XYZ file of C-alpha atoms in Angstrom:
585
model
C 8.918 22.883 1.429
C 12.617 21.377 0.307
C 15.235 23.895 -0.988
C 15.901 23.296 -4.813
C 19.027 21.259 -4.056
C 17.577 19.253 -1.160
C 14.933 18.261 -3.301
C 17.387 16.922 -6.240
C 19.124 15.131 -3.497
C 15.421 13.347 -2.761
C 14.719 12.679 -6.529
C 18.215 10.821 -7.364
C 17.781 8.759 -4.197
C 13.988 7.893 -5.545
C 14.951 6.895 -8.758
C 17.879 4.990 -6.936
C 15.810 3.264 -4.481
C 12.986 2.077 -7.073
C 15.384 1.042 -9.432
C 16.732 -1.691 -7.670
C 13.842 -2.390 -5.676
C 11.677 -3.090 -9.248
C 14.943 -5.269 -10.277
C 14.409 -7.399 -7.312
C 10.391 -7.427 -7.832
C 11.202 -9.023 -11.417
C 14.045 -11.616 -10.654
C 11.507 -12.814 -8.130
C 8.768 -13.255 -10.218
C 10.419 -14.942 -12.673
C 11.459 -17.235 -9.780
C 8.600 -17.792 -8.887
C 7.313 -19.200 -12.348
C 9.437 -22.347 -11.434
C 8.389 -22.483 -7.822
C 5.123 -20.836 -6.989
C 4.676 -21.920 -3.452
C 8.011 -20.322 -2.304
C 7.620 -18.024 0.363
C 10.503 -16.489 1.170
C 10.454 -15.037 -2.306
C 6.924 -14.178 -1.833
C 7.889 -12.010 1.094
C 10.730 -10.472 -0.352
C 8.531 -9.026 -3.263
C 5.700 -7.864 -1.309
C 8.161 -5.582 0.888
C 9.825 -4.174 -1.892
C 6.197 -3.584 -3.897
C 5.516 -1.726 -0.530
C 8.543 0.401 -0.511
C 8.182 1.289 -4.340
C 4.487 2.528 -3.262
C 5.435 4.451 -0.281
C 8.305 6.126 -2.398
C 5.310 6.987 -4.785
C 3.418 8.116 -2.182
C 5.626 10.355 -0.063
C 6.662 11.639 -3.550
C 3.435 13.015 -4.544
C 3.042 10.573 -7.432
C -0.846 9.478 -6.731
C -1.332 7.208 -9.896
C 1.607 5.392 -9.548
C 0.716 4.948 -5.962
C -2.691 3.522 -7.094
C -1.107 0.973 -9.661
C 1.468 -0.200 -6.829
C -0.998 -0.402 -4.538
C -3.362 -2.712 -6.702
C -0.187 -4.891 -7.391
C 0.409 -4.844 -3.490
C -3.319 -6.285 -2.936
C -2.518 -9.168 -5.358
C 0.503 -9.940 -3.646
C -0.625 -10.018 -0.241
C -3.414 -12.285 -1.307
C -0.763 -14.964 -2.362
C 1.299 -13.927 0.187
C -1.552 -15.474 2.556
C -2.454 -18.750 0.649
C -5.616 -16.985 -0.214
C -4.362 -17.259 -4.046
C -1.968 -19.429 -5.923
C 0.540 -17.664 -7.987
C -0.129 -18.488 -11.709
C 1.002 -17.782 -15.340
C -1.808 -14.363 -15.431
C -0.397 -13.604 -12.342
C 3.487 -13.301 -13.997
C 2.411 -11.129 -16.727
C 0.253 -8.935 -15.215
C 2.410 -7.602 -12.249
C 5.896 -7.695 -14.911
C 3.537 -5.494 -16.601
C 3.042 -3.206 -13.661
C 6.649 -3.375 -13.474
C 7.130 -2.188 -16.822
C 4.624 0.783 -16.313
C 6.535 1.750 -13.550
C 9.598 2.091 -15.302
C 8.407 4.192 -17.767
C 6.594 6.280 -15.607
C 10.088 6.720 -13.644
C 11.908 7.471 -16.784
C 9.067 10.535 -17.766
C 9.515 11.811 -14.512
C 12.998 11.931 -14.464
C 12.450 13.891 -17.843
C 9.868 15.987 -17.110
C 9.770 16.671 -13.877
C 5.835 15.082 -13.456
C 3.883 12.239 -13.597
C 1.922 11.604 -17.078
C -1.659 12.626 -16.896
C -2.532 8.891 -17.885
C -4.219 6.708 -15.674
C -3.872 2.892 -15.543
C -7.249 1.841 -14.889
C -7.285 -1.113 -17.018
C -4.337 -2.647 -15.758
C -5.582 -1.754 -12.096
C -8.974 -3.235 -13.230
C -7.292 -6.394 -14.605
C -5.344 -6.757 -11.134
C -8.708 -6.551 -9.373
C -10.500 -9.388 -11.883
C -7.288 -11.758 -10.882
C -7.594 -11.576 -6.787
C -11.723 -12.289 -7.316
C -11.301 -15.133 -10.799
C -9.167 -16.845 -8.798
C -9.454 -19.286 -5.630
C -6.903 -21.894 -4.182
C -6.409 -25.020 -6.366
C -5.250 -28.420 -5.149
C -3.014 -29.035 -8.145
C -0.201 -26.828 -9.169
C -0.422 -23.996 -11.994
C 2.368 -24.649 -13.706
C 3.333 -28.588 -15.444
C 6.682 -28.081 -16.240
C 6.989 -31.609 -17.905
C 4.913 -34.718 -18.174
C 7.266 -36.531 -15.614
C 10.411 -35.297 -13.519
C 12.439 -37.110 -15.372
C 12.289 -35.441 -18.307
C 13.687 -32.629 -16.314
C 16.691 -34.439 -14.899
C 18.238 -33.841 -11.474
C 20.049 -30.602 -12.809
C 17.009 -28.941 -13.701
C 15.084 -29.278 -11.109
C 17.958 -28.462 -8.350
C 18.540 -25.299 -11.106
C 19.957 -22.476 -8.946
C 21.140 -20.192 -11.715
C 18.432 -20.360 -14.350
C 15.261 -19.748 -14.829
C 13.365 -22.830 -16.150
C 10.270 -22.043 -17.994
C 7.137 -24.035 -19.273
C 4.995 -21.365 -21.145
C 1.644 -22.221 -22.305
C -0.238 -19.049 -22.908
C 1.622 -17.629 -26.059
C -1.216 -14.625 -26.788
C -0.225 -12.946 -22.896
C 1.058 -9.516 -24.095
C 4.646 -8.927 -23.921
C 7.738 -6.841 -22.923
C 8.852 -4.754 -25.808
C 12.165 -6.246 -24.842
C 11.349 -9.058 -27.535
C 11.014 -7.044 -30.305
C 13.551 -7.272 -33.248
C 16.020 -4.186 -32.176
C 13.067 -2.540 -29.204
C 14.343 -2.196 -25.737
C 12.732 -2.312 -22.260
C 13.160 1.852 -20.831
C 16.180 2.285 -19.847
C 17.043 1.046 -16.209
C 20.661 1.881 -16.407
C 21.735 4.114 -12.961
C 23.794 7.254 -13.650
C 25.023 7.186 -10.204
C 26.471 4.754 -7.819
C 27.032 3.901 -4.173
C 30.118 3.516 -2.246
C 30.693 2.802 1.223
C 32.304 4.502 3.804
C 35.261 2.091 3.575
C 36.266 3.580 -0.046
C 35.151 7.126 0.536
C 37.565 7.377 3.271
C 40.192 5.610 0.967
C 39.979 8.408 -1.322
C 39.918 10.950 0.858
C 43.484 9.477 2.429
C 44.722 9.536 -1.141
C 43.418 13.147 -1.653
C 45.209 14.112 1.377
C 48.585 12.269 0.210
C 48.763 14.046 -2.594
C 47.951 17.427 -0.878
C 50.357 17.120 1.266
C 52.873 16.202 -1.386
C 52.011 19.190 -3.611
C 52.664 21.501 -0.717
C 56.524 19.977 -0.610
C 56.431 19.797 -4.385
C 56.195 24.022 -4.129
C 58.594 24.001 -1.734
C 61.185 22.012 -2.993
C 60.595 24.332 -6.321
C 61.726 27.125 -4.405
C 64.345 25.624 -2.152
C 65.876 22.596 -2.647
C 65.516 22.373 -6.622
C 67.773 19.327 -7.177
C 65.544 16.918 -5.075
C 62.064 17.849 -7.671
C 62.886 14.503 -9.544
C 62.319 12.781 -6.340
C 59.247 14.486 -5.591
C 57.826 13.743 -8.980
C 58.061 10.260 -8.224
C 56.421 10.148 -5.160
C 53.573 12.218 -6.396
C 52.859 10.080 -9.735
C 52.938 6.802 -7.672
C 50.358 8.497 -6.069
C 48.808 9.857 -8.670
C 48.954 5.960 -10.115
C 47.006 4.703 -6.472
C 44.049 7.299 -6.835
C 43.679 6.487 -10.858
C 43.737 2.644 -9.869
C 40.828 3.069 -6.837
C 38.941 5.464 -8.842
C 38.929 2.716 -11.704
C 37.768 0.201 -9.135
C 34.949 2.494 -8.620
C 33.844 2.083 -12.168
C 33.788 -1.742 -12.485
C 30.709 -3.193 -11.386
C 29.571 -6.948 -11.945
C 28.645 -8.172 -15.208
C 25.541 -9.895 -13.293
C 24.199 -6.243 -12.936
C 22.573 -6.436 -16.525
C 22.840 -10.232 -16.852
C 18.932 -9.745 -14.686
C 17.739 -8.714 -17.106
C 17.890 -11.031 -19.595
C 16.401 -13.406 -17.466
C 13.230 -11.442 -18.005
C 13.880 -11.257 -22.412
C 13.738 -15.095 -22.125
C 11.035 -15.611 -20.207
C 9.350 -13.048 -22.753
C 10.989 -15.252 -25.596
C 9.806 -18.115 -24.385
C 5.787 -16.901 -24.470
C 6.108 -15.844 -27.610
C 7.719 -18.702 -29.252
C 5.501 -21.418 -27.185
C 9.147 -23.000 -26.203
C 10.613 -24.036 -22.944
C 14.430 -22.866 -21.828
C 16.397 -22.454 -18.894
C 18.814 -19.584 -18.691
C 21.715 -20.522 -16.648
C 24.612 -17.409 -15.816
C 27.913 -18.412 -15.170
C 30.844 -15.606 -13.708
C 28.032 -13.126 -12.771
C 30.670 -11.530 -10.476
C 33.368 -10.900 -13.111
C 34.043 -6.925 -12.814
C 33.780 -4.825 -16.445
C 33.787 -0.851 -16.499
C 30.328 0.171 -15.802
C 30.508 2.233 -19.605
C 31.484 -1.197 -21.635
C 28.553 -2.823 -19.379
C 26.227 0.267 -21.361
C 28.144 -0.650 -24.580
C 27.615 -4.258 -24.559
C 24.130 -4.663 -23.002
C 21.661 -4.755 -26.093
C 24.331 -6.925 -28.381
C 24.043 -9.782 -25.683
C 20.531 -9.355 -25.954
C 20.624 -9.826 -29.871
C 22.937 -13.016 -29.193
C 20.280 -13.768 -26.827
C 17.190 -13.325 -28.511
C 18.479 -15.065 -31.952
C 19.685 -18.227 -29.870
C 15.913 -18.572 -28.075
C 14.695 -17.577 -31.376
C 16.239 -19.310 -34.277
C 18.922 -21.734 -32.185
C 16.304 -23.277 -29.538
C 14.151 -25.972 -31.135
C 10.579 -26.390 -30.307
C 9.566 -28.815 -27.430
C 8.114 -31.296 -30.256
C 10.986 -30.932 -32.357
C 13.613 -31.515 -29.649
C 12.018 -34.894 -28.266
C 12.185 -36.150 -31.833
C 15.743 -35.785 -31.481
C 16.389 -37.404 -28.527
C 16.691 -34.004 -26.776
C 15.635 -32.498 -23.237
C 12.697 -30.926 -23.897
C 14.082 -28.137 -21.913
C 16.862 -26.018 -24.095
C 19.182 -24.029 -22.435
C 21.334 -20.564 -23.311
C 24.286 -19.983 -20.918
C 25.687 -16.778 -20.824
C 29.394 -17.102 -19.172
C 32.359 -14.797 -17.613
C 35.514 -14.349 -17.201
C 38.587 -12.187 -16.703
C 41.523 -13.022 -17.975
C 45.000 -10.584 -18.328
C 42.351 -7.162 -18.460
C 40.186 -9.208 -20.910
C 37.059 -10.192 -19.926
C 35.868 -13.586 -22.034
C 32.241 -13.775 -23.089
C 30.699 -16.842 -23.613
C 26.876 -17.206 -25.226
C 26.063 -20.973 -25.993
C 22.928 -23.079 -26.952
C 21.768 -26.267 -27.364
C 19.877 -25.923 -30.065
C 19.692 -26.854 -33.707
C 23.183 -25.076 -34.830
C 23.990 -23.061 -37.636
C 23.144 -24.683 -41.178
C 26.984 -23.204 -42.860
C 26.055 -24.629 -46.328
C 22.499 -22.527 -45.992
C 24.747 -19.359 -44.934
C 27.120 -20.091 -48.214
C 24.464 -20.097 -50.102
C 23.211 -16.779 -48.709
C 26.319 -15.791 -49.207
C 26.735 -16.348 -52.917
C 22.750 -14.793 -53.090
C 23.710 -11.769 -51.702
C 27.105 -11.559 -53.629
C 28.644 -11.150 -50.152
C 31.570 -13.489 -51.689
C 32.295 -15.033 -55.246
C 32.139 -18.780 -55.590
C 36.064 -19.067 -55.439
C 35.834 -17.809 -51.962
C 32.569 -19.823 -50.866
C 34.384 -23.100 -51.483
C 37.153 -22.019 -50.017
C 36.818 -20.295 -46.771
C 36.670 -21.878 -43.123
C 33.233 -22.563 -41.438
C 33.921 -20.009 -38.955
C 34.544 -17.058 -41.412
C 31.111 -18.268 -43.298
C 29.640 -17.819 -39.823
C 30.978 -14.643 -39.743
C 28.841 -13.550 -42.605
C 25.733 -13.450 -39.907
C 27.024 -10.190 -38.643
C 26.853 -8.444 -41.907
C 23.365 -5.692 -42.216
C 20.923 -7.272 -44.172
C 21.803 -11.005 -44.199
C 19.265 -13.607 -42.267
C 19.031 -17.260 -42.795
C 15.327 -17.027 -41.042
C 12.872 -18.573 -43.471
C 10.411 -16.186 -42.042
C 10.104 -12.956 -40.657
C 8.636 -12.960 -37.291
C 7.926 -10.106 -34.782
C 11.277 -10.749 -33.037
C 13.811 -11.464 -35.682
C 14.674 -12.628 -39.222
C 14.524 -8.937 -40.551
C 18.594 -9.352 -41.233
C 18.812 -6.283 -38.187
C 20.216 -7.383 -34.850
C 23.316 -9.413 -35.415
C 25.351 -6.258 -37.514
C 24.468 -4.428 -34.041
C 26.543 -6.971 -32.341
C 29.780 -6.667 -34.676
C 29.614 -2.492 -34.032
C 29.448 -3.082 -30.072
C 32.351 -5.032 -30.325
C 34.101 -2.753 -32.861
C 33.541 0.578 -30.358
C 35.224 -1.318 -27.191
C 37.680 -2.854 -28.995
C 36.161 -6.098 -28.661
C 36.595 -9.280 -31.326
C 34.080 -12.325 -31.988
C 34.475 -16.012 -32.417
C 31.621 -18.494 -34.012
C 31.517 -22.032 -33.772
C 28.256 -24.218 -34.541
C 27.720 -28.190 -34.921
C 24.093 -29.218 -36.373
C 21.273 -30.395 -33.469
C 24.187 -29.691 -31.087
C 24.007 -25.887 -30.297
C 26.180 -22.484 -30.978
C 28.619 -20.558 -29.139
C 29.746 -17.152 -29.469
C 32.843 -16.270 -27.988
C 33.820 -12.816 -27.016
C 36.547 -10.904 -26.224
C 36.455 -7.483 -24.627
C 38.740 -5.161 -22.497
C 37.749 -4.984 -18.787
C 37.762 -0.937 -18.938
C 38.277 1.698 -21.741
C 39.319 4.553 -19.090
C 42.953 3.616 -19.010
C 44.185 1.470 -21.647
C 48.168 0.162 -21.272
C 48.679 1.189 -25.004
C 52.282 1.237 -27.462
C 52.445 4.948 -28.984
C 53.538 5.164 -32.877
C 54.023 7.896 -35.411
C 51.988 8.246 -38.603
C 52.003 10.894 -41.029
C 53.519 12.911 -38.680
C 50.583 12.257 -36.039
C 50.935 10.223 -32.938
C 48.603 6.800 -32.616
C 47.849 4.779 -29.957
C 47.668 0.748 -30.091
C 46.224 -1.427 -27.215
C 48.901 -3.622 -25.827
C 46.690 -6.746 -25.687
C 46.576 -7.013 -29.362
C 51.072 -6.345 -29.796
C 52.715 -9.850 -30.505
C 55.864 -8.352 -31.083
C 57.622 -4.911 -32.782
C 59.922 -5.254 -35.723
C 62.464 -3.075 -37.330
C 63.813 -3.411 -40.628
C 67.349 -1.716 -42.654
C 67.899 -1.175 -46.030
C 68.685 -4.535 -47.724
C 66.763 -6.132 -44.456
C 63.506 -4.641 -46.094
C 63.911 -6.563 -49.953
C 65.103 -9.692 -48.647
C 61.507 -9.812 -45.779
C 59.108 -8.168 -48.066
C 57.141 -9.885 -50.915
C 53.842 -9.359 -53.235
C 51.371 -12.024 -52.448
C 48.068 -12.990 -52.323
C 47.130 -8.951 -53.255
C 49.220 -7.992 -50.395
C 52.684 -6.958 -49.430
C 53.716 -9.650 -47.175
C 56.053 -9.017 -44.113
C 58.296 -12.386 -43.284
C 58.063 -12.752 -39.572
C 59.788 -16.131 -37.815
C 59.576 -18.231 -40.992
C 55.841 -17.034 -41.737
C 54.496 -14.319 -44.453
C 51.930 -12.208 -42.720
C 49.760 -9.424 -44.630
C 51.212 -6.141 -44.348
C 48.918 -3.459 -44.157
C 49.829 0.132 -44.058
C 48.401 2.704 -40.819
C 49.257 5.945 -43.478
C 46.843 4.398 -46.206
C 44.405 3.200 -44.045
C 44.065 6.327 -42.307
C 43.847 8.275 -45.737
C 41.070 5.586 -46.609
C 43.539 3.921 -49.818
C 42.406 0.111 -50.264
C 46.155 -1.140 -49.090
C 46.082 -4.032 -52.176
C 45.789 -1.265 -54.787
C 48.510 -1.088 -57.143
C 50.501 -3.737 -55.820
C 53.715 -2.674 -58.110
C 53.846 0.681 -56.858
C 53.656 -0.501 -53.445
C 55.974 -3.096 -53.232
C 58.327 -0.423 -54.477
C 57.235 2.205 -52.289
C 58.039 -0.280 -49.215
C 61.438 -1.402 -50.950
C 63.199 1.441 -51.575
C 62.418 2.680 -47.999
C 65.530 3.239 -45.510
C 63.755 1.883 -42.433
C 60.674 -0.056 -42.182
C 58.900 -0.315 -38.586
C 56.335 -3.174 -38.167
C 53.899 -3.531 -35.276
C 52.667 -6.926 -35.515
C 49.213 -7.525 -34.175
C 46.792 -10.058 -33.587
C 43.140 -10.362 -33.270
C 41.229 -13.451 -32.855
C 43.731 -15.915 -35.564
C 44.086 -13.136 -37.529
C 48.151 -11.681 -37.351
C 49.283 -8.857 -39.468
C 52.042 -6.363 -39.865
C 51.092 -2.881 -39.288
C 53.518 -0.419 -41.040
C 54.301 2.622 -39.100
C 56.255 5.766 -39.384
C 57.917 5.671 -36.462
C 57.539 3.371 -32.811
C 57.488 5.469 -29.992
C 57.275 3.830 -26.280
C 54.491 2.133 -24.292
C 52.512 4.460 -21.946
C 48.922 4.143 -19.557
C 46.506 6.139 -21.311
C 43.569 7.452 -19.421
C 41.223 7.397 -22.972
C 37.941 9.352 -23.445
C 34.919 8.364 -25.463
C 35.462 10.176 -29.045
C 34.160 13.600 -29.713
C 30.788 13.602 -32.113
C 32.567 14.733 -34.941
C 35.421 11.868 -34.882
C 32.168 9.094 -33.486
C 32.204 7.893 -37.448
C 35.469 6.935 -38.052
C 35.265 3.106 -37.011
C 39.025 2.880 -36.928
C 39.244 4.941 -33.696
C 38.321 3.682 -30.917
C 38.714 6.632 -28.028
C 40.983 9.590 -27.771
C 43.941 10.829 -25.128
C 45.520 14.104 -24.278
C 49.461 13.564 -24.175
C 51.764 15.256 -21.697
C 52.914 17.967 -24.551
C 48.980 18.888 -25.026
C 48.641 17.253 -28.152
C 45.628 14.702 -28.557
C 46.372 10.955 -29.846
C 43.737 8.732 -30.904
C 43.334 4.998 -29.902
C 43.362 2.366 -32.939
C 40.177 0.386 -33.223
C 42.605 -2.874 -34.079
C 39.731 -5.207 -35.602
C 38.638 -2.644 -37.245
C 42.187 -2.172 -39.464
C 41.201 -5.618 -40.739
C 37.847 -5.045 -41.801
C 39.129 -1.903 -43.771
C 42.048 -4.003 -45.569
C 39.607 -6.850 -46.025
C 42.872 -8.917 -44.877
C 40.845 -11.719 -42.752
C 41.704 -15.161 -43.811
């Protein structure tokens, strides 16, 4: 019998071990749905079915061993040419893998395996190895001719191309408007020797470096300074590998969209190919968390309401075969998200006239703003173009998830759409939230913190500086920066939750009569603004923690930092201060 912590040990490395093993199992089975004769894949999902029942076994978990085992028998049948993988096939052993899952996440829970049985999917294995003998032709048409396909497709290395024609086979939750699959996400994660013993040289740097630091104290006072700035340059090198430690590629939950699609696909009775792009761009592994299910919406409302039926897409001219790519890449500490379709496009008078429905906007706006703010109005709770409500969207729930995701990592969102030519959504999100190069300012006698990336510049005013670059427009006090008026919006009256247009008199005097006015302008997306501050402090790295329960609701804060007099700052939630101020053009 294992000691208690021996036996932890063996528990986190099963959970480990399946967890990527059952990832592999379902990228290959998807795979195979565009190529079912290919053995290598074949192979490589048998062995890892094998390993996930052994695990099972030498675990004690007996029905789990039984369904894995019943899934093994299947797949050693096509492994042989005794069967040809087909469409039942798919679903029934991603169905095994979904049991699995959630039999992984009770344990982990409980402790023990769930006292029900899966005889009938066990039974329904059984009735596909005897229903089914070798055929001459293949399961799957993808397309009445090749051509239809074009060279692209059929040489596709990064998608998944899929022909479904069996819409009633059950389905992943994962399709469901706001459901998820159980969570796969690891709380743990491996390193190799290379960057354990990395850390432990750092470790032993700074050691070392203390030990002179007391010294020196007690000794040679007048060379501390020098000290200290050894031992924060190292400090700096074991925050920056530790950081590296965190990022992980984007292509680690990209898999598993690959699977929503193909789920999409049978429930819509259309035909797409999901093609990745940038899978190896790095992102801290807690935005990767924060960002997972609002690509998914993206996802699921582009297969959904952006991909056209096969019909409907040859009477266009179209490939029959639409595609979503999902695309990557880091840029400056900004990682650029990319979701596009080729599908019908966003109808912008139908979303005006939502709009206006919905008195989102008055008419004066709706003839006057920009196609890409009306597409904006998608995000908002409640609003849905979608004729009909279907099981996996049209509800108006989904898309508001997206804008929230973005507004807790400090992210910002572009839409652009043509009709019968597709959509894009363009994102922008920091590459880590754990240290954040950030510009410290003073309001209402508390200190703030403002991400770099979104500082165009910091402006002081004096006295008679202040009447002559300050004027009432538009509802607004306007700042005059370089030639141009830009909305000024104040950080005191947002944080005290005042509507910064109201009472525009007693503001513009407020701001006039003022002996120094500090102004932090800021961009996000085209959006610039002036940010009035008390005071500008200087620019610092912030090592920034998730916010405390009780602060979670405030959507202008975005994380929180300890400074080095004790005192804690939090971190502005930049898009956010537009929302608030209702200052977007």
């Amino acid at each position: 019998m294992f000691d208690e912590e021996t036996q932890k040990e063996l528990m986190q490395e099963f959970f480990s071990e399946n967890r990527e093993a059952l990832d592999r199992i379902e990228q290959g089975i998807l795979h195979l749905e565009s190529d079912p004769f290919e053995r290598q894949t074949l192979n490589n999902i048998f062995r890892d079915m094998h390993t996930v029942k052994g695990n099972c076994r030498m675990m004690g978990f007996t029905r789990l061993e039984e369904l894995t085992h019943a899934a093994e028998t299947l797949l050693d049948q096509l492994r042989d040419g005794t069967l040809i993988f087909n469409q039942k096939m798919s679903s029934a052993l991603l169905g095994v893998l979904d049991s699995v899952r959630l039999s992984l996440q009770k344990i982990n829970q409980q402790g023990s395996e769930d006292d029900k049985p899966f005889h009938t999917q066990i039974a329904n294995l059984e009735k596909l190895l005897l229903e089914q003998k070798i055929k001459e032709t293949m399961p799957f048409e993808f397309c009445e001719n090749d051509q239809e396909m074009g060279a692209d497709t059929k040489n596709q290395k990064k998608g998944f191309m899929l022909h479904l024609e069996e819409p009633t086979t059950p389905l992943s939750s994962s399709i469901g408007n706001g459901a998820e699959t159980p969570n796969t996400t690891s709380d743990s994660i491996r390193l190799s020797i290379d960057r354990l013993e990395t850390l432990l040289n750092l470790v032993s740097e700074l050691s070392s470096t203390f030990n002179q630091l007391k010294y020196i104290i007690a000794h040679n006072p007048e060379q501390i300074e020098h000290i200290l700035e050894g031992h924060g340059a190292q400090l700096y090198r074991l925050q920056e590998e530790i950081l590296q430690y965190r990022l992980q590629p984007i292509g680690h939950i990209w898999n598993s969209y690959h699977r929503l699609v193909r789920d999409l696909a049978v429930a819509t009775g259309k035909k797409v190919v999901l093609d990745l792009e940038g899978e190896e761009t790095e992102v801290d592994r807690q935005i990767l968390v924060s960002i997972k299910e609002m690509l998914g919406h993206i996802i699921r409302n582009a297969v959904d309401h952006g991909i056209e039926p096969p019909e409907n897409r040859t009477d266009k001219g179209k490939p029959i075969i639409g595609r979503v790519t999902l695309t990557a890449q880091q840029k400056h500490g900004q990682i650029y998200l990319e979701i596009a379709d080729d599908g019908r496009g966003i109808d912008v008078e139908k979303v005006r006239k939502k709009a206006l429905a919905q008195e989102l906007i008055t008419p004066d706006q709706a003839s006057e703003m920009k196609e890409s703010d009306l597409f904006k109005l998608i995000m908002t709770p409640g609003f849905s173009t979608a004729d009909q409500v279907s099981k996996i969207s049209g509800r108006g729930t989904g898309m508001d998830v997206v804008q929230t995701a973005l507004d807790k990592v400090g992210g910002s969102l572009s839409i652009s759409s043509t009709p019968d030519l597709g959509t894009r959504f363009c994102m922008r999100i920091p590459q880590t939230m754990a240290i954040v190069m950030a510009l410290l300012v003073k309001s209402s006698g508390e200190t703030y913190a403002i991400p770099q990336v979104n500082i165009v510049e910091l402006i002081s005013f004096y006295k008679e500086e202040i009447q002559k670059n300050i004027e009432g427009k538009m509802q607004y006090p306007m700042v005059r920066v370089r030639h141009k008026l830009l909305p000024l919006i104040s950080l005191e009256k947002t944080l005290a939750c005042h509507d910064n247009r109201c009472n525009m008199l007693h503001e513009m005097k407020r701001i006039q009569t003022k002996q120094a006015l500090h102004v932090v302008v800021l961009q996000v997306e085209e959006n610039i603004f002036g940010l009035e501050v008390e005071k500008i402090l200087e620019p610092s790295s912030l090592v920034i923690k998730p916010l405390n329960r009780i602060f979670s609701h405030i959507s202008i804060l975005a994380g929180m930092t300890v400074l080095p007099d004790g005192t804690v700052s939090f971190l502005l939630n930049v898009p956010e201060l537009i929302h608030l101020n209702g200052s977007e053009k």
